[in-house]
Short mmCIF file of C-alpha atoms in Angstrom, two decimals:
data_model
loop_
_atom_site.label_atom_id
_atom_site.label_comp_id
_atom_site.label_asym_id
_atom_site.label_seq_id
_atom_site.Cartn_x
_atom_site.Cartn_y
_atom_site.Cartn_z
CA MET A 1 -93.07 106.44 154.14
CA HIS A 2 -96.20 108.60 154.04
CA MET A 3 -97.10 109.79 150.56
CA HIS A 4 -98.63 113.23 150.20
CA SER A 5 -102.25 112.98 149.08
CA ASN A 6 -102.75 116.58 148.01
CA PHE A 7 -101.36 116.08 144.49
CA PRO A 8 -103.92 115.82 141.67
CA SER A 9 -104.39 112.32 140.30
CA GLN A 10 -103.94 113.67 136.78
CA PRO A 11 -101.59 116.57 135.96
CA ASP A 12 -103.27 119.74 134.78
CA SER A 13 -102.61 119.75 131.03
CA GLY A 14 -104.46 122.94 130.24
CA TRP A 15 -101.36 125.14 130.24
CA TYR A 16 -100.29 124.03 126.76
CA HIS A 17 -103.76 124.08 125.18
CA ASP A 18 -103.01 127.19 123.17
CA ARG A 19 -103.56 127.85 119.48
CA ARG A 20 -100.50 125.82 118.43
CA TYR A 21 -101.79 122.78 120.28
CA ARG A 22 -105.26 123.09 118.78
CA VAL A 23 -103.83 123.35 115.26
CA PHE A 24 -101.68 120.29 115.92
CA LYS A 25 -104.57 118.23 117.28
CA GLN A 26 -106.79 119.09 114.34
CA ALA A 27 -104.10 118.27 111.78
CA LYS A 28 -103.22 115.00 113.48
CA ALA A 29 -106.86 113.95 113.54
CA GLU A 30 -107.39 114.83 109.88
CA ILE A 31 -104.24 113.50 108.22
CA GLY A 32 -102.10 111.78 110.84
CA HIS A 33 -103.14 108.30 109.71
CA LEU A 34 -101.90 109.06 106.18
CA LEU A 35 -98.42 110.27 107.08
CA GLY A 36 -96.74 107.30 108.74
CA TYR A 37 -94.78 109.43 111.21
CA PHE A 38 -93.07 107.57 114.06
CA GLU A 39 -93.74 104.18 112.52
CA PRO A 40 -91.03 101.81 113.80
CA ARG A 41 -88.78 100.13 111.26
CA HIS A 42 -87.30 96.68 111.70
CA SER A 43 -84.06 96.99 109.76
CA HIS A 44 -81.28 99.49 109.24
CA ASN A 45 -82.23 102.80 107.61
CA GLY A 46 -80.62 102.16 104.23
CA HIS A 47 -81.74 102.20 100.61
CA MET A 48 -84.16 99.43 101.56
CA MET A 49 -86.09 99.21 104.80
CA GLN A 50 -88.35 96.73 106.55
CA THR A 51 -91.56 98.24 107.90
CA GLU A 52 -93.30 97.28 111.12
CA ALA A 53 -95.54 94.99 109.08
CA GLY A 54 -92.46 93.20 107.74
CA LYS A 55 -92.68 94.66 104.24
CA GLU A 56 -89.47 95.49 102.35
CA VAL A 57 -89.72 98.94 100.79
CA ILE A 58 -87.45 101.20 98.76
CA ASN A 59 -86.44 103.86 101.26
CA PHE A 60 -85.97 107.51 100.36
CA SER A 61 -86.44 108.91 103.86
CA GLY A 62 -83.02 108.26 105.42
CA TYR A 63 -79.79 110.15 104.89
CA ASP A 64 -77.21 107.39 104.82
CA TYR A 65 -76.08 109.03 101.60
CA LEU A 66 -73.03 106.87 100.93
CA SER A 67 -74.58 103.63 102.20
CA LEU A 68 -72.04 103.11 104.97
CA THR A 69 -74.32 102.28 107.92
CA ARG A 70 -73.67 98.56 107.57
CA HIS A 71 -70.14 98.77 106.21
CA PRO A 72 -68.10 96.15 108.09
CA ASP A 73 -65.36 98.63 109.01
CA VAL A 74 -67.90 101.00 110.56
CA GLN A 75 -69.68 98.27 112.48
CA GLN A 76 -66.45 96.71 113.75
CA ALA A 77 -65.10 100.08 114.86
CA ALA A 78 -68.24 100.71 116.90
CA LEU A 79 -68.12 97.24 118.47
CA ASP A 80 -64.44 97.61 119.36
CA ALA A 81 -65.10 101.01 120.93
CA VAL A 82 -67.84 99.62 123.17
CA ALA A 83 -65.64 96.69 124.18
CA ARG A 84 -62.78 98.99 125.16
CA PHE A 85 -64.44 102.17 126.44
CA GLY A 86 -68.00 101.10 127.30
CA SER A 87 -71.31 102.35 125.97
CA SER A 88 -71.00 105.91 127.27
CA ALA A 89 -68.32 108.55 127.66
CA GLY A 90 -69.53 108.65 131.25
CA ALA A 91 -68.75 112.29 131.93
CA SER A 92 -68.04 115.64 130.37
CA ARG A 93 -64.90 115.48 128.29
CA LEU A 94 -63.53 118.31 130.41
CA VAL A 95 -63.02 115.78 133.18
CA SER A 96 -62.95 112.00 132.61
CA GLY A 97 -65.07 111.71 129.45
CA GLU A 98 -62.19 112.19 127.00
CA THR A 99 -60.93 109.23 124.94
CA PRO A 100 -58.32 108.90 122.18
CA LEU A 101 -61.23 108.27 119.80
CA HIS A 102 -62.59 111.78 120.35
CA GLN A 103 -59.21 113.31 119.65
CA ALA A 104 -58.59 111.16 116.59
CA LEU A 105 -62.01 111.93 115.11
CA GLU A 106 -61.64 115.67 115.62
CA GLN A 107 -58.20 115.75 114.06
CA ARG A 108 -59.48 113.64 111.17
CA ILE A 109 -62.39 116.02 110.56
CA ALA A 110 -60.07 119.02 110.61
CA ASP A 111 -57.61 117.38 108.22
CA PHE A 112 -60.38 116.28 105.87
CA LEU A 113 -61.83 119.80 105.75
CA GLY A 114 -58.44 121.50 105.51
CA VAL A 115 -58.70 123.54 108.72
CA GLU A 116 -56.74 123.57 111.96
CA ARG A 117 -59.06 122.04 114.55
CA ALA A 118 -62.52 120.58 115.13
CA LEU A 119 -64.73 119.90 118.14
CA THR A 120 -67.49 117.27 118.31
CA PHE A 121 -70.83 117.61 120.07
CA VAL A 122 -73.42 115.00 121.06
CA SER A 123 -76.04 116.63 118.81
CA GLY A 124 -75.86 118.33 115.42
CA HIS A 125 -78.84 120.52 116.26
CA GLY A 126 -77.32 121.29 119.63
CA ALA A 127 -73.96 122.17 118.07
CA ASN A 128 -75.55 125.03 116.16
CA VAL A 129 -77.68 126.19 119.08
CA THR A 130 -74.91 126.29 121.65
CA THR A 131 -72.16 127.61 119.36
CA ILE A 132 -74.19 130.53 118.03
CA GLY A 133 -75.77 131.15 121.42
CA PHE A 134 -72.37 131.29 123.10
CA LEU A 135 -70.33 133.24 120.55
CA PHE A 136 -72.80 136.05 119.79
CA GLY A 137 -74.88 138.44 121.86
CA LYS A 138 -77.24 141.39 122.01
CA SER A 139 -74.84 143.83 120.38
CA ASP A 140 -74.44 141.58 117.30
CA LEU A 141 -76.36 141.05 114.06
CA ILE A 142 -76.95 137.64 112.51
CA LEU A 143 -77.90 137.47 108.83
CA HIS A 144 -79.14 134.12 107.58
CA ASP A 145 -80.58 132.60 104.44
CA ALA A 146 -84.37 132.60 104.53
CA TYR A 147 -84.35 128.79 104.35
CA ILE A 148 -81.83 128.23 107.14
CA HIS A 149 -82.25 125.25 109.46
CA ASN A 150 -84.22 125.48 112.70
CA SER A 151 -81.09 124.85 114.78
CA VAL A 152 -79.58 128.11 113.56
CA LEU A 153 -82.76 130.02 114.38
CA GLU A 154 -82.83 128.54 117.86
CA GLY A 155 -79.19 129.48 118.37
CA ILE A 156 -79.95 133.05 117.33
CA LYS A 157 -82.80 133.20 119.85
CA LEU A 158 -80.47 131.99 122.57
CA SER A 159 -77.83 134.57 121.66
CA GLY A 160 -80.18 137.54 121.86
CA ALA A 161 -78.60 138.98 118.70
CA GLU A 162 -80.66 140.88 116.17
CA ARG A 163 -81.83 138.55 113.41
CA ARG A 164 -82.41 139.42 109.76
CA SER A 165 -82.93 137.05 106.85
CA PHE A 166 -81.99 137.49 103.21
CA ASN A 167 -83.73 135.92 100.24
CA HIS A 168 -82.82 132.31 99.57
CA ASN A 169 -79.47 132.00 97.77
CA ASP A 170 -79.67 135.69 96.82
CA VAL A 171 -76.18 137.16 97.18
CA GLN A 172 -77.37 140.57 95.99
CA ASP A 173 -79.97 140.71 98.76
CA LEU A 174 -77.34 139.60 101.27
CA GLU A 175 -75.12 142.48 100.18
CA GLU A 176 -77.99 144.93 100.62
CA LYS A 177 -78.47 143.65 104.17
CA LEU A 178 -74.72 143.94 104.82
CA LYS A 179 -74.76 147.57 103.72
CA GLN A 180 -77.30 148.22 106.46
CA ALA A 181 -75.42 146.24 109.10
CA ARG A 182 -73.92 149.08 111.10
CA PRO A 183 -73.46 149.76 113.91
CA PHE A 184 -73.14 146.27 115.37
CA LYS A 185 -70.24 144.80 117.29
CA HIS A 186 -70.12 141.65 115.16
CA VAL A 187 -72.02 140.50 112.07
CA LEU A 188 -72.48 136.78 111.42
CA VAL A 189 -73.67 135.40 108.07
CA VAL A 190 -74.99 131.82 108.13
CA VAL A 191 -75.70 129.62 105.10
CA GLU A 192 -75.97 125.88 104.46
CA GLY A 193 -73.77 123.83 102.16
CA VAL A 194 -76.82 122.00 100.84
CA TYR A 195 -80.30 123.05 101.89
CA SER A 196 -82.07 120.06 103.39
CA MET A 197 -85.55 121.01 102.17
CA ASP A 198 -84.60 122.20 98.68
CA GLY A 199 -81.50 120.31 97.56
CA ASP A 200 -79.67 123.39 96.30
CA ALA A 201 -76.46 125.14 97.36
CA PRO A 202 -75.43 128.78 97.80
CA ASP A 203 -72.84 130.55 95.68
CA LEU A 204 -70.11 130.25 98.28
CA ARG A 205 -67.47 131.94 96.14
CA ALA A 206 -69.63 135.05 95.75
CA ILE A 207 -70.39 135.14 99.48
CA VAL A 208 -66.71 134.82 100.37
CA ALA A 209 -65.94 137.66 97.94
CA LEU A 210 -68.22 139.92 100.00
CA LYS A 211 -65.89 139.47 102.97
CA ALA A 212 -63.36 141.70 101.20
CA LYS A 213 -65.90 144.54 101.21
CA TYR A 214 -67.72 143.96 104.50
CA ASP A 215 -66.42 142.88 107.86
CA PHE A 216 -68.41 139.80 108.84
CA VAL A 217 -68.01 136.31 110.24
CA LEU A 218 -69.08 133.50 107.88
CA MET A 219 -70.56 130.23 109.11
CA VAL A 220 -71.45 127.30 106.84
CA ASP A 221 -73.64 124.40 107.99
CA GLU A 222 -72.49 121.32 106.06
CA ALA A 223 -74.93 118.80 107.53
CA HIS A 224 -76.03 117.66 104.06
CA SER A 225 -73.00 118.66 101.96
CA LEU A 226 -70.16 116.79 103.67
CA GLY A 227 -69.60 113.58 101.73
CA THR A 228 -72.09 114.48 99.01
CA ILE A 229 -70.68 117.37 96.97
CA GLY A 230 -67.20 118.30 95.85
CA GLU A 231 -64.99 116.00 93.82
CA THR A 232 -63.96 113.93 96.85
CA GLY A 233 -66.88 114.72 99.16
CA ARG A 234 -65.18 117.54 101.02
CA GLY A 235 -68.24 119.69 100.63
CA ILE A 236 -69.04 123.10 99.29
CA ALA A 237 -65.56 124.61 99.61
CA GLU A 238 -64.19 121.87 97.39
CA MET A 239 -67.06 122.28 94.94
CA TYR A 240 -66.38 126.02 94.55
CA ARG A 241 -62.61 125.71 95.00
CA VAL A 242 -62.72 128.15 97.90
CA PRO A 243 -59.91 127.96 100.49
CA PRO A 244 -61.44 126.32 103.59
CA GLU A 245 -59.84 128.92 105.85
CA ALA A 246 -61.94 131.62 104.15
CA ILE A 247 -64.90 130.34 106.19
CA ASP A 248 -64.69 131.28 109.86
CA ILE A 249 -66.96 128.59 111.30
CA TRP A 250 -67.55 125.21 109.69
CA MET A 251 -70.38 123.20 111.19
CA GLY A 252 -71.55 119.73 110.26
CA THR A 253 -73.22 116.60 111.53
CA LEU A 254 -72.01 113.06 112.07
CA SER A 255 -75.42 111.56 111.27
CA LYS A 256 -75.57 111.79 107.48
CA SER A 257 -72.56 110.72 105.40
CA LEU A 258 -70.67 109.75 108.57
CA VAL A 259 -73.47 107.35 109.68
CA SER A 260 -73.18 108.13 113.37
CA CYS A 261 -74.81 110.72 115.61
CA GLY A 262 -73.66 114.14 116.78
CA GLY A 263 -72.20 117.28 115.29
CA TYR A 264 -68.98 119.22 114.94
CA VAL A 265 -67.65 122.75 114.65
CA ALA A 266 -64.33 123.34 112.89
CA GLY A 267 -62.04 126.23 112.09
CA HIS A 268 -59.09 128.14 113.51
CA ARG A 269 -57.38 126.53 116.50
CA ASP A 270 -57.99 129.56 118.73
CA LEU A 271 -61.74 129.47 118.09
CA ILE A 272 -61.97 125.75 118.81
CA ASP A 273 -59.83 126.07 121.93
CA PHE A 274 -62.16 128.81 123.18
CA LEU A 275 -65.24 126.66 122.54
CA GLN A 276 -63.69 123.56 124.08
CA TYR A 277 -63.22 125.23 127.45
CA ASN A 278 -66.25 127.53 127.48
CA CYS A 279 -69.13 126.54 125.17
CA PRO A 280 -71.98 125.41 127.48
CA GLY A 281 -73.37 122.73 125.19
CA PHE A 282 -69.96 121.08 125.12
CA VAL A 283 -68.57 121.66 128.61
CA PHE A 284 -71.77 120.79 130.47
CA SER A 285 -72.65 117.76 128.36
CA THR A 286 -71.48 114.18 128.46
CA GLY A 287 -69.01 113.46 125.69
CA LEU A 288 -69.92 111.77 122.43
CA PRO A 289 -70.39 108.01 123.05
CA PRO A 290 -67.23 106.12 122.05
CA ALA A 291 -69.11 103.96 119.55
CA ASN A 292 -70.42 107.06 117.77
CA ALA A 293 -66.95 108.58 117.60
CA ALA A 294 -65.46 105.34 116.28
CA ALA A 295 -68.18 104.85 113.66
CA ALA A 296 -67.80 108.40 112.33
CA LEU A 297 -64.01 108.04 112.25
CA ALA A 298 -64.25 104.78 110.30
CA ALA A 299 -66.74 106.30 107.84
CA LEU A 300 -64.49 109.29 107.25
CA ASP A 301 -61.56 106.98 106.55
CA ILE A 302 -63.66 105.08 103.99
CA ILE A 303 -64.72 108.27 102.21
CA ASP A 304 -61.14 109.50 102.11
CA ARG A 305 -59.75 106.33 100.55
CA ALA A 306 -62.70 105.66 98.22
CA PRO A 307 -63.84 108.89 96.54
CA SER A 308 -65.52 106.71 93.91
CA LEU A 309 -68.36 106.30 96.43
CA VAL A 310 -69.00 110.04 96.23
CA GLU A 311 -68.80 109.96 92.44
CA GLU A 312 -71.36 107.15 92.27
CA LEU A 313 -73.77 109.06 94.52
CA GLN A 314 -73.38 112.18 92.39
CA ASP A 315 -74.01 110.22 89.17
CA LYS A 316 -77.24 108.82 90.61
CA SER A 317 -78.24 112.24 91.89
CA ARG A 318 -77.94 113.66 88.39
CA HIS A 319 -79.93 110.72 87.04
CA PHE A 320 -82.73 111.24 89.57
CA LEU A 321 -82.98 114.93 88.69
CA MET A 322 -82.95 114.28 84.95
CA GLN A 323 -85.62 111.58 85.17
CA ALA A 324 -87.85 113.60 87.50
CA GLN A 325 -87.73 116.63 85.25
CA ALA A 326 -88.34 114.49 82.16
CA ALA A 327 -91.47 113.14 83.88
CA GLY A 328 -92.72 116.69 84.35
CA LEU A 329 -92.21 116.76 88.12
CA ASN A 330 -91.43 120.09 89.76
CA THR A 331 -88.01 119.81 91.43
CA GLY A 332 -87.66 123.52 92.13
CA THR A 333 -84.06 124.67 92.43
CA ALA A 334 -82.60 121.25 93.27
CA GLY A 335 -79.49 120.31 91.35
CA GLY A 336 -76.59 117.92 91.74
CA THR A 337 -77.19 116.94 95.35
CA PRO A 338 -78.86 113.84 96.85
CA VAL A 339 -81.76 115.90 98.25
CA PHE A 340 -84.79 116.19 95.99
CA PRO A 341 -88.05 118.02 96.66
CA ILE A 342 -91.00 117.28 94.41
CA TYR A 343 -93.33 120.26 94.84
CA LEU A 344 -97.06 119.59 95.06
CA ASP A 345 -99.98 121.12 96.86
CA GLN A 346 -100.31 119.83 100.41
CA GLN A 347 -103.19 117.43 99.80
CA ALA A 348 -101.50 115.93 96.75
CA ALA A 349 -98.22 115.47 98.65
CA ILE A 350 -99.98 113.60 101.45
CA LEU A 351 -102.00 111.36 99.13
CA ALA A 352 -99.04 110.69 96.83
CA CYS A 353 -96.84 109.55 99.72
CA SER A 354 -99.61 107.25 100.94
CA ALA A 355 -99.90 105.78 97.43
CA LEU A 356 -96.13 105.35 97.17
CA ARG A 357 -96.06 103.45 100.46
CA GLU A 358 -98.77 101.13 99.18
CA SER A 359 -96.53 100.50 96.15
CA GLY A 360 -93.45 99.78 98.25
CA VAL A 361 -91.72 103.18 98.30
CA ASN A 362 -91.03 105.05 101.55
CA ALA A 363 -90.93 108.84 101.19
CA PHE A 364 -92.44 111.57 103.33
CA PRO A 365 -94.34 114.78 102.67
CA ILE A 366 -93.00 118.05 104.03
CA ILE A 367 -96.04 120.13 104.88
CA TYR A 368 -97.15 123.12 106.92
CA PRO A 369 -95.91 124.21 109.45
CA ALA A 370 -92.50 122.76 108.50
CA VAL A 371 -92.79 124.79 105.28
CA SER A 372 -95.24 127.47 104.21
CA LYS A 373 -98.69 126.33 103.09
CA ASN A 374 -97.90 126.99 99.42
CA ALA A 375 -94.55 125.15 99.49
CA ALA A 376 -95.52 121.56 100.33
CA ARG A 377 -93.39 118.85 98.78
CA ILE A 378 -92.32 115.24 98.92
CA ARG A 379 -88.68 115.04 99.92
CA PHE A 380 -86.44 112.27 98.61
CA PHE A 381 -83.02 111.48 100.08
CA LEU A 382 -80.90 109.48 97.66
CA ASN A 383 -78.69 106.63 98.85
CA ARG A 384 -75.65 105.47 96.86
CA ALA A 385 -77.02 101.92 96.99
CA HIS A 386 -80.25 102.85 95.23
CA SER A 387 -80.21 101.26 91.79
CA TYR A 388 -81.02 103.21 88.66
CA ALA A 389 -84.02 100.90 88.23
CA GLN A 390 -85.31 101.79 91.70
CA ILE A 391 -84.99 105.48 90.92
CA ASP A 392 -86.80 105.09 87.59
CA THR A 393 -89.55 102.96 89.14
CA THR A 394 -90.16 105.45 91.92
CA ILE A 395 -90.39 108.42 89.59
CA GLN A 396 -92.73 106.52 87.27
CA LEU A 397 -94.98 105.51 90.19
CA LEU A 398 -95.22 109.11 91.34
CA ALA A 399 -95.86 110.47 87.86
CA ASP A 400 -98.51 107.81 87.20
CA PHE A 401 -100.31 108.59 90.45
CA LEU A 402 -100.36 112.31 89.80
CA SER A 403 -101.66 111.81 86.27
CA SER A 404 -104.41 109.49 87.52
CA VAL A 405 -105.97 111.94 89.96
CA THR A 406 -107.99 115.02 89.14
CA GLU A 407 -108.34 118.29 90.98
CA PRO A 408 -111.70 117.19 92.50
CA ASP A 409 -110.00 114.02 93.77
CA LEU A 410 -107.37 116.09 95.56
CA ALA A 411 -109.94 118.47 96.99
CA ALA A 412 -112.12 115.68 98.37
#
């Protein structure tokens, strides 16, 4: 077969050499070697982790909050699913990709949350993008917390709806925006159960109360709140004792407390039925791999029968916060969740994380452009299996490092 010879030997890469690319290249050259991004690990992503160099480190960068990744029930469920159904769903669930595991998981999620139905997606990020993009359009308004996740913002872009943000966790500002929300066909308000960069939660009860005054659809992203808050881990509705049906769209992920991969949307049976047959990111995608469905289902069963796991995580979360604040570290608005930001200037955050890694602690800086230049932080995800001693040691290491450096050191 004759191969065409008029193709360039190297693809023309100039099309993406815009300002964003130049900023990225400069930042990577200056600080990339300090960050440790994309470094392979050689163990499971639990409270401890083995680095590429074979070093065991205390790990605060994974979100296996309840330490279930290696639970024997979860592992066996995944193995059994592969043995019976294979490694892939093999097709869209609309045709031959459906298994009893998908149906059992979705019913289990719905029952656990206290709503009628749920639908699982192969990606948590994709679940937000495709659900918002499908349900809302150019004649609609979407109001979101200023700190909302990227997946929501991408979904809003896809929808073409008008987008307005309200100040973080500021119900009064939300109400002011709602007063100005006419005339639109539909108004959607989106918040998170626990904010993944800040470790705080919205006043869900106050937001739900606004629904009596203003006609809007309420969506809550529970990626980081399912399994972590509420007396039995049922999330922010349980924490605030709000009826689950008061929220129109529940969204969550399978990758945090449920130690799998994927996402879900839950709510009224009519909404889920509509999405199941029409939402592009579901209909035109291969179904969730059977092993992922089985692992999430097993994890949910464990959480349901052992709420003490949630209680233990919450106790350690309170301990981390108390110790960090006692050490003079700036935790911002974090409180009672397993997500902890320690706010520093960008240079200090980078250097501190590098020093922590040298001392056997794995945590990552969150820096510009992920957050604004004046909001850099080190983010810690707490795992139920972390010991109190590991928490105390980590906080002391960080506090000691920060007290040992001077402003000129950080500016160098």
